[in-house]
Amino acid sequence: MMTATHFAFFDEGSKKEIRRATLKAVAIPGYQVPFASREMPIARGWGTGGLQLTLSLIGTQDTLKVIDQGADESVNAVSIKKLVQETTGVDLTEQTEAATLIQSRHRIPEVTLTEDQILVLQVPTPEPLRKVEAREYVTKRLHAEDEYSGAWLMLFEQIMKYGKTATGADHPVFVNHRYVMAPSPIPRFDNPKMHQSEALILLGAGREKKIYAIPPYTDVASLAFEDYPFTVESFAGQHCHLCGAEDVFLDELIDEATGETYYQCNDTSYCMGRLNSGERQEVVHNHV
Amino acid sequence: MCEEALLRVRNLDKRFGPGCPECKERTNRNLEKNYCSVCGTVYACQDVSFDLFPGEILGIVGESGSGKSTMMQCLYFDADVSSGEATLNDPELQDENMFQLSSQKKRYIRNHKYGMVYQNPVNGLKMNFSSMGNIAEKLISAGKRNVSEMETTGNQLLESVHIPLFRSKEEPRNFSGGMQQRVQIAKALSNNPPILFLDEVTTGLDLSVQANVLDLIKKIQRESGISMVVVSHDLAVIRMLADRTVVMLNGSIIEQGLTDQILEDPQHAYTQRLVYSLL
């Protein structure tokens, strides 16, 4: 027998607890607020932190977009969307502009977010100092004492080893001139989008039981040394083979038959949007 | 004395345990060695007071369990004191009791004013980060943000402690004990601290390496005029390094004075035994 679930899956008490943690996180930008991570119908490590934030925030008026590695149609994104829609009945969208709530893993959408939107990021490792210090009680103290040499040290070691900072994703950021924060495994390309972002950015780690936030219009700087400034991934001279976009984050693909490398927009809805508008223009043009 | 002390320590107490009516009062404490036979509270440091002057090396000797290392840990804020006062003659911290400062301030002092060389390099180094990285860590925490400058400083330091430069990017866990100790010294010196703490730095090293490390310390002190506090139970080390010496027994200072005086003409019965038992 199927019983109807509560609106947005959670009981009101759970939502209240998560919202309270969220409010605290917004009040202290970049500070990791512990919360009682719930058991979810998906496994920990598959976006439970983000899902719990989404479910505690969502209302009937909201329009939800979920992306996984930039794609709206990947399995995980679809499953999360289904769960939220079945328990709330909210509208789903793939268009970034149309969404009020965006849950994402690994990307911040290419379209600039606005004040009316909230971005929820799923975080596997919220602690930026974890690689240097395994003990949680010590890292908490390091945050309290403003002692971030460990985060810099990791970048320094990369420069020593590879001649450049080699963070593939999750390049640590300095939030509101106080806390060093793991921005979740977004590419460095997306780090600058957090600086003075108009949209509220919430980050949730279900397994690690932490919620943290970047409120709108907060200063976010990526860690870098004086003589090794922060750089984003470069796609100079490359463009999307579908829509031709150049100044976006591109996926590198290899044609199995010919062995040739080609590039494609990582943000699928952005690419689709460009293709559709191109199509529309073509129709209008041909009609006349 | 006309010169002003760089570091003043007054009435430092460190107690492990709650204490009981039998042992709470400092004046009529009934202790067996350094612990209370009634409640088992250990008095690791009792009423320790001394001055450290600019450019001098202060030796601290005493047997195992006499409170040398505990005192050092308290001074370096690795452990909290039970009571007491320490002031640093520094324009930023004039006359402030450092034990009362916030942990953020303490961290600042550790990073900017102090260097520490532990007996066990595991405590002072990150064994899975390169030697260069270890030195950089101290520099970064002192506010440096320039990679090539840090690398230059690191190379100079590693050279001065006789670590071949082609191994500078190797992790200290691959090094011998003596090399690890020398990397630790390089790290402690990297931000030019006015005060360096050395806790049993030569213990566990073989004699030729010991001589190397001691030579190095002496040379650094001569060249840069850093004040040092050297803890050791080895009188030979103290004789070679220290200008003045403090003798500790059961958590208290029982004698202090010029090293020569203490070693040639010990006054306290325990110091006499210590000096004459020297092989």
XYZ file of C-alpha atoms in Angstrom:
567
model
C 0.000 0.000 0.000
C 1.342 3.465 -0.869
C 0.700 6.125 1.692
C 0.993 9.721 0.612
C 4.271 11.273 1.737
C 4.485 14.522 3.578
C 4.982 17.623 1.446
C 8.629 17.668 0.347
C 9.266 14.232 1.867
C 10.420 15.579 5.260
C 8.370 16.109 8.378
C 8.133 19.765 9.387
C 10.508 19.300 12.304
C 13.286 18.118 10.032
C 12.752 21.013 7.652
C 12.844 23.431 10.535
C 16.125 22.031 11.810
C 17.741 22.208 8.384
C 16.423 25.728 7.803
C 17.795 26.827 11.148
C 21.239 25.493 10.212
C 20.889 27.208 6.842
C 20.087 30.554 8.464
C 23.146 30.259 10.634
C 25.237 29.390 7.600
C 23.954 32.478 5.773
C 24.724 34.604 8.803
C 28.356 33.400 8.918
C 29.486 33.184 5.285
C 31.780 30.230 4.645
C 31.410 28.734 8.125
C 30.467 25.055 8.200
C 27.371 24.597 10.325
C 26.837 21.051 11.588
C 23.350 19.644 11.129
C 21.556 16.357 11.718
C 21.809 14.863 8.260
C 18.747 12.705 7.605
C 18.572 9.255 6.141
C 17.480 9.758 2.543
C 16.064 7.492 -0.114
C 19.321 7.915 -2.040
C 22.704 6.862 -0.753
C 25.009 9.252 1.072
C 27.544 10.609 -1.347
C 24.926 10.919 -4.078
C 23.774 14.384 -3.194
C 21.905 13.908 0.064
C 23.258 17.186 1.432
C 21.965 19.129 -1.529
C 18.702 17.208 -1.575
C 18.021 17.949 2.070
C 18.612 21.656 1.458
C 16.339 21.576 -1.580
C 13.553 19.777 0.274
C 13.740 22.089 3.269
C 13.589 25.174 1.018
C 11.100 24.237 -1.659
C 7.592 25.634 -1.744
C 4.682 25.044 -4.115
C 5.525 28.216 -6.077
C 9.068 27.077 -6.859
C 10.434 25.865 -10.158
C 13.213 23.349 -9.791
C 16.216 22.592 -11.965
C 18.681 19.836 -11.113
C 21.988 19.341 -12.863
C 24.690 16.754 -12.470
C 28.091 17.539 -14.048
C 26.381 20.208 -16.118
C 23.743 17.859 -17.533
C 19.997 18.038 -16.843
C 19.381 14.516 -18.031
C 21.950 12.430 -16.188
C 20.566 9.618 -14.041
C 21.249 11.208 -10.690
C 19.736 14.537 -11.679
C 16.635 12.842 -13.066
C 16.173 10.688 -9.941
C 16.447 13.676 -7.640
C 14.025 15.676 -9.791
C 11.539 12.810 -9.749
C 11.694 12.443 -5.993
C 11.176 16.146 -5.397
C 8.388 16.405 -7.910
C 6.511 13.353 -6.639
C 6.555 14.687 -3.091
C 5.848 18.345 -3.893
C 4.296 18.614 -7.341
C 6.451 21.633 -8.234
C 7.260 22.522 -11.818
C 10.503 21.264 -13.260
C 12.574 23.104 -15.791
C 15.792 22.729 -17.668
C 16.092 26.421 -18.405
C 18.369 28.124 -15.932
C 16.516 31.450 -16.232
C 13.158 29.841 -15.429
C 14.291 28.095 -12.234
C 13.917 29.564 -8.764
C 15.822 26.744 -7.117
C 18.762 25.024 -8.762
C 20.404 21.979 -7.257
C 23.747 21.215 -8.832
C 26.694 18.917 -8.647
C 30.057 19.927 -10.116
C 28.902 23.074 -11.928
C 27.519 26.563 -11.599
C 25.338 27.211 -14.675
C 26.785 29.353 -17.475
C 23.822 31.745 -17.366
C 24.414 34.352 -14.644
C 22.116 33.729 -11.693
C 19.864 36.424 -10.275
C 18.665 37.613 -6.886
C 15.483 35.559 -7.280
C 17.361 32.285 -7.520
C 18.989 29.968 -5.004
C 21.787 27.646 -6.011
C 22.217 24.488 -3.938
C 25.519 22.662 -4.342
C 26.197 19.081 -3.312
C 29.443 18.733 -1.408
C 31.411 15.530 -0.774
C 34.220 17.033 1.356
C 33.267 20.303 3.021
C 36.547 20.653 4.939
C 39.219 22.469 2.885
C 41.912 21.508 5.393
C 41.071 17.810 5.483
C 44.024 16.753 3.367
C 46.487 18.371 5.745
C 44.720 17.526 8.977
C 42.610 14.404 9.391
C 41.172 15.229 12.809
C 37.899 17.151 12.835
C 38.437 18.753 16.260
C 41.788 20.101 15.065
C 40.438 21.534 11.801
C 37.653 23.239 13.780
C 40.293 24.892 15.928
C 42.321 25.878 12.879
C 39.258 27.642 11.467
C 38.667 29.364 14.792
C 42.262 30.522 14.994
C 42.275 31.737 11.404
C 45.158 29.371 10.683
C 44.953 28.511 7.011
C 48.577 27.786 6.188
C 47.510 24.193 5.473
C 45.279 25.218 2.570
C 48.042 27.349 1.099
C 50.559 24.602 1.754
C 48.599 22.205 -0.459
C 48.761 24.698 -3.316
C 52.459 25.308 -2.618
C 53.171 21.585 -2.817
C 51.383 21.407 -6.158
C 53.505 24.256 -7.475
C 56.639 22.475 -6.236
C 55.593 19.246 -7.911
C 53.922 20.386 -11.111
C 55.039 23.981 -11.537
C 51.452 25.254 -11.155
C 48.459 24.841 -8.897
C 46.925 21.589 -10.033
C 43.511 21.656 -8.402
C 41.260 19.932 -10.928
C 38.193 21.047 -9.014
C 37.368 22.270 -5.537
C 40.012 25.009 -5.541
C 39.725 26.561 -2.054
C 38.238 30.024 -1.725
C 38.446 32.728 0.913
C 34.961 33.882 1.843
C 34.093 37.314 3.205
C 37.718 37.860 4.296
C 37.385 35.307 7.062
C 36.788 31.625 6.283
C 38.570 29.388 3.822
C 35.933 27.219 2.190
C 35.750 24.238 -0.144
C 33.531 25.419 -3.012
C 32.452 21.807 -3.741
C 34.032 20.085 -6.745
C 33.190 22.775 -9.260
C 35.937 23.480 -11.820
C 38.159 26.513 -11.152
C 36.298 28.009 -14.114
C 33.251 28.474 -11.872
C 35.052 29.920 -8.832
C 34.845 33.549 -10.036
C 31.062 33.160 -10.450
C 30.782 32.918 -6.657
C 32.309 36.357 -6.126
C 29.582 38.938 -5.548
C 27.021 36.443 -6.827
C 23.512 37.853 -6.947
C 22.013 34.488 -6.084
C 22.244 32.870 -2.661
C 24.577 29.875 -2.817
C 24.001 27.082 -0.305
C 26.290 24.099 0.062
C 25.213 20.869 1.716
C 27.283 17.831 2.688
C 25.021 14.949 3.689
C 27.634 12.410 4.637
C 29.775 14.966 6.486
C 26.674 16.587 8.016
C 27.593 20.183 7.224
C 25.757 23.126 5.680
C 27.481 26.319 4.625
C 26.624 29.286 2.472
C 27.678 32.254 0.420
C 25.033 34.965 0.801
C 24.369 37.254 -2.184
C 26.979 39.948 -2.837
C 29.706 38.342 -0.745
C 33.398 38.659 -1.558
C 34.837 35.305 -2.600
C 38.493 35.092 -3.594
C 40.257 31.986 -4.844
C 43.474 31.249 -2.964
C 46.577 32.101 -4.967
C 50.160 33.187 -4.479
C 51.545 36.552 -5.522
C 53.698 35.082 -8.257
C 51.295 32.268 -9.172
C 47.980 34.058 -9.676
C 44.729 32.156 -9.825
C 43.828 31.014 -13.331
C 40.786 29.239 -14.718
C 40.937 26.353 -17.145
C 41.799 27.632 -20.587
C 39.933 26.557 -23.713
C 41.729 29.019 -25.950
C 41.047 28.358 -29.608
C 38.397 25.717 -28.861
C 34.653 25.967 -29.265
C 31.592 23.798 -28.791
C 31.116 21.561 -31.834
C 27.336 21.876 -31.498
C 26.599 25.514 -30.734
C 29.991 27.132 -31.321
C 30.219 28.721 -27.847
C 33.750 29.770 -26.891
C 33.814 31.391 -23.457
C 32.193 28.516 -21.563
C 33.388 25.409 -19.763
C 33.912 22.731 -22.416
C 34.035 18.949 -22.201
C 36.842 17.304 -24.098
C 35.570 14.335 -26.101
C 37.350 11.894 -28.330
C 35.815 10.531 -31.474
C 36.343 6.792 -31.118
C 36.345 6.154 -34.827
C 38.821 8.820 -35.904
C 40.620 9.420 -32.605
C 40.063 13.152 -32.994
C 39.500 15.436 -30.027
C 36.512 17.727 -30.082
C 34.783 19.950 -27.583
C 31.249 20.380 -26.372
C 29.467 22.655 -23.880
C 29.436 21.072 -20.442
C 26.249 22.941 -19.517
C 23.706 21.065 -21.658
C 20.790 23.445 -21.153
C 22.951 26.416 -22.120
C 24.003 24.608 -25.299
C 20.410 23.610 -26.057
C 19.250 27.186 -25.501
C 21.801 28.504 -27.958
C 20.898 25.881 -30.548
C 17.157 26.605 -30.188
C 17.562 30.356 -30.505
C 19.748 29.770 -33.540
C 17.017 27.591 -34.976
C 14.327 30.182 -34.263
C 16.347 32.892 -35.946
C 16.787 30.634 -38.948
C 13.043 29.982 -39.134
C 12.232 33.679 -38.826
C 14.866 34.499 -41.411
C 13.673 31.898 -43.918
C 10.006 32.798 -43.397
C 10.531 36.361 -44.472
C 70.921 44.193 35.095
C 70.760 46.946 32.529
C 69.463 44.851 29.657
C 65.763 44.143 29.471
C 64.559 40.574 29.361
C 63.020 39.382 26.087
C 60.859 36.737 27.666
C 59.812 36.896 31.306
C 58.190 33.895 32.893
C 56.728 34.275 36.356
C 55.185 31.703 38.698
C 54.327 29.222 36.019
C 52.283 26.330 37.414
C 51.136 23.266 35.570
C 49.024 20.739 37.395
C 47.588 17.489 36.105
C 44.625 16.551 38.254
C 42.130 18.369 40.424
C 44.280 18.832 43.551
C 43.007 18.330 47.093
C 43.189 20.270 50.389
C 46.440 18.436 51.131
C 48.237 19.828 48.115
C 46.387 22.952 46.930
C 48.420 25.465 48.943
C 51.738 26.220 47.340
C 53.521 26.881 50.634
C 52.824 23.723 52.581
C 52.461 21.171 49.856
C 53.096 17.626 50.967
C 54.295 15.960 47.800
C 56.015 12.722 47.053
C 58.431 13.676 44.272
C 56.060 15.801 42.151
C 52.716 14.233 42.966
C 50.321 14.321 45.858
C 50.147 10.956 47.580
C 46.558 11.636 48.689
C 44.815 12.587 45.436
C 47.427 11.635 42.862
C 47.567 15.101 41.307
C 50.839 15.678 39.473
C 52.508 19.048 39.855
C 54.563 19.109 36.664
C 55.698 22.707 37.006
C 55.676 24.589 40.277
C 56.315 28.287 40.537
C 58.744 28.383 37.623
C 60.170 31.861 37.037
C 63.010 32.916 34.790
C 64.111 35.536 32.287
C 65.435 35.058 28.797
C 67.646 37.869 27.532
C 68.176 38.864 23.907
C 70.763 36.769 22.129
C 71.428 34.329 24.932
C 71.008 30.591 25.132
C 69.298 29.450 28.282
C 69.834 25.814 29.188
C 67.309 23.850 31.185
C 68.517 20.611 32.731
C 66.895 18.049 34.935
C 66.099 14.377 35.045
C 63.233 12.744 33.208
C 59.939 13.876 34.682
C 61.356 17.040 36.186
C 58.970 19.180 34.143
C 61.338 20.497 31.479
C 59.280 19.490 28.487
C 55.973 20.379 30.119
C 57.294 23.854 30.768
C 58.401 24.103 27.156
C 54.972 22.965 25.934
C 53.328 25.593 28.114
C 55.582 28.332 26.768
C 54.844 27.277 23.189
C 51.090 27.063 23.963
C 50.968 23.360 23.137
C 49.580 22.910 26.643
C 47.605 25.324 28.811
C 49.112 26.468 32.084
C 47.271 26.122 35.373
C 48.432 29.570 36.403
C 51.312 31.908 35.814
C 52.443 34.700 33.586
C 54.683 35.123 30.576
C 55.413 38.430 28.887
C 57.289 39.131 25.713
C 59.247 42.347 25.301
C 57.709 43.239 21.987
C 55.992 46.451 20.925
C 52.916 44.498 19.813
C 52.455 42.621 23.075
C 53.890 44.959 25.650
C 53.281 43.612 29.148
C 50.422 41.369 28.189
C 50.290 38.008 29.888
C 50.528 35.678 26.911
C 48.833 32.793 28.701
C 45.677 34.914 28.959
C 45.505 35.810 25.276
C 42.937 34.388 22.874
C 43.931 31.275 20.973
C 44.067 33.405 17.811
C 46.652 35.704 19.388
C 48.578 32.743 20.735
C 48.669 31.296 17.265
C 49.957 34.634 15.995
C 52.790 34.605 18.534
C 53.671 31.021 17.649
C 53.752 31.866 13.967
C 55.600 35.153 14.176
C 57.671 35.220 17.360
C 58.511 31.624 18.127
C 60.299 28.702 16.564
C 60.125 25.228 18.033
C 62.226 22.141 17.499
C 60.688 19.074 19.059
C 62.553 16.031 20.290
C 60.583 13.924 17.868
C 60.555 15.352 14.315
C 57.091 13.803 13.807
C 55.681 16.551 16.044
C 57.324 19.396 14.202
C 57.147 18.272 10.584
C 54.485 17.119 8.185
C 56.102 13.870 7.146
C 54.198 13.467 3.893
C 54.851 16.979 2.613
C 58.149 17.941 0.976
C 60.933 19.462 3.089
C 60.501 22.633 1.100
C 56.777 22.548 1.786
C 57.436 22.147 5.488
C 59.573 25.250 5.540
C 57.033 27.077 3.393
C 54.278 26.180 5.860
C 55.977 28.213 8.564
C 56.577 31.069 6.121
C 52.988 30.993 4.902
C 51.664 31.089 8.432
C 53.885 34.123 9.023
C 52.090 35.813 6.124
C 54.382 35.168 3.141
C 52.560 34.654 -0.157
C 55.322 34.624 -2.735
C 56.361 31.192 -3.967
C 59.734 32.063 -5.475
C 60.791 34.081 -2.430
C 59.796 31.226 -0.167
C 61.672 28.783 -2.341
C 64.809 30.906 -2.189
C 64.556 31.214 1.594
C 63.896 27.489 1.865
C 66.895 26.602 -0.239
C 69.149 28.881 1.765
C 67.948 27.342 5.008
C 68.261 23.786 3.778
C 71.753 24.566 2.586
C 72.668 26.048 5.931
C 71.528 22.880 7.688
C 73.458 20.745 5.189
C 70.543 19.121 3.391
C 71.547 18.510 -0.228
C 69.332 20.678 -2.399
C 68.435 17.911 -4.796
C 66.491 16.383 -1.928
C 64.624 19.555 -1.027
C 61.398 18.352 -2.623
C 61.550 14.985 -0.931
C 59.368 14.152 2.055
C 61.159 14.085 5.415
C 59.804 10.589 6.070
C 62.464 9.337 3.628
C 65.220 11.032 5.648
C 67.400 9.743 8.454
C 66.666 10.926 11.992
C 69.500 13.447 11.904
C 68.354 14.896 8.611
C 64.783 15.137 9.840
C 66.013 17.017 12.881
C 67.951 19.408 10.658
C 64.914 20.016 8.455
C 62.991 20.776 11.609
C 65.598 23.310 12.654
C 65.452 24.911 9.207
C 61.674 25.129 9.499
C 61.813 26.651 12.964
C 64.278 29.280 11.775
C 62.470 30.177 8.575
C 60.533 33.203 9.822
C 63.509 34.623 11.752
C 61.882 34.192 15.145
C 63.337 36.191 18.032
C 62.928 33.119 20.245
C 63.713 29.503 19.443
C 62.764 26.584 21.665
C 64.827 23.419 21.408
C 63.443 20.383 23.210
C 66.014 17.578 23.543
C 67.072 18.116 19.945
C 70.057 15.794 20.034
C 68.541 12.960 22.039
C 68.456 9.827 19.980
C 70.989 11.021 17.424
C 74.366 9.361 17.165
C 77.401 11.266 18.380
C 78.750 12.572 15.092
C 75.303 13.779 14.033
C 74.794 15.278 17.491
C 77.980 17.257 17.037
C 76.767 18.428 13.645
C 73.426 19.615 14.975
C 75.020 21.332 17.968
C 77.569 23.074 15.752
C 74.714 24.255 13.594
C 72.739 25.629 16.535
C 75.793 27.421 17.875
C 76.510 28.884 14.456
C 72.949 30.102 14.001
C 72.980 31.704 17.406
C 76.295 33.470 16.701
C 75.198 34.705 13.300
C 71.630 35.763 13.898
C 71.596 36.433 17.625
C 68.402 34.491 18.258
C 67.516 33.846 21.887
C 67.133 30.158 22.591
C 65.757 27.996 25.328
C 67.475 24.621 25.212
C 66.011 21.750 27.168
C 68.273 18.775 27.667
C 69.133 16.161 30.212
C 72.586 15.938 28.682
C 75.013 18.172 30.555
C 77.531 18.030 27.729
C 74.994 19.652 25.419
C 74.213 22.298 28.004
C 77.911 22.963 28.626
C 78.513 23.477 24.942
C 75.470 25.629 24.162
C 74.107 27.455 27.149
C 75.248 30.772 28.584
C 73.045 30.423 31.617
C 71.462 27.307 33.040
C 68.402 26.491 35.056
C 68.269 23.215 36.980
C 64.847 21.679 37.534
C 63.818 18.965 39.931
C 60.282 17.694 40.528
C 58.768 20.618 38.687
C 60.631 23.377 40.500
C 63.731 25.364 39.710
C 66.307 24.467 42.323
C 69.270 26.365 41.018
C 70.075 28.838 38.284
C 73.139 30.780 37.205
C 75.947 30.915 34.697
C 76.521 27.519 33.124
C 80.175 27.441 34.172
C 79.269 28.219 37.745
C 76.606 25.568 37.883
C 78.803 22.910 36.387
C 81.980 23.814 38.295
C 80.491 24.797 41.608
C 77.033 23.321 42.053
C 75.288 24.431 45.224
C 72.211 22.247 45.502
C 72.682 18.635 46.520
C 70.814 17.378 43.473
C 72.879 19.509 41.078
C 76.033 18.215 42.725
C 74.919 14.662 42.176
C 73.940 15.457 38.596
C 77.277 17.071 37.791
C 79.400 14.428 39.474
C 77.547 11.559 37.914
C 78.714 12.826 34.553
C 80.706 10.055 32.956
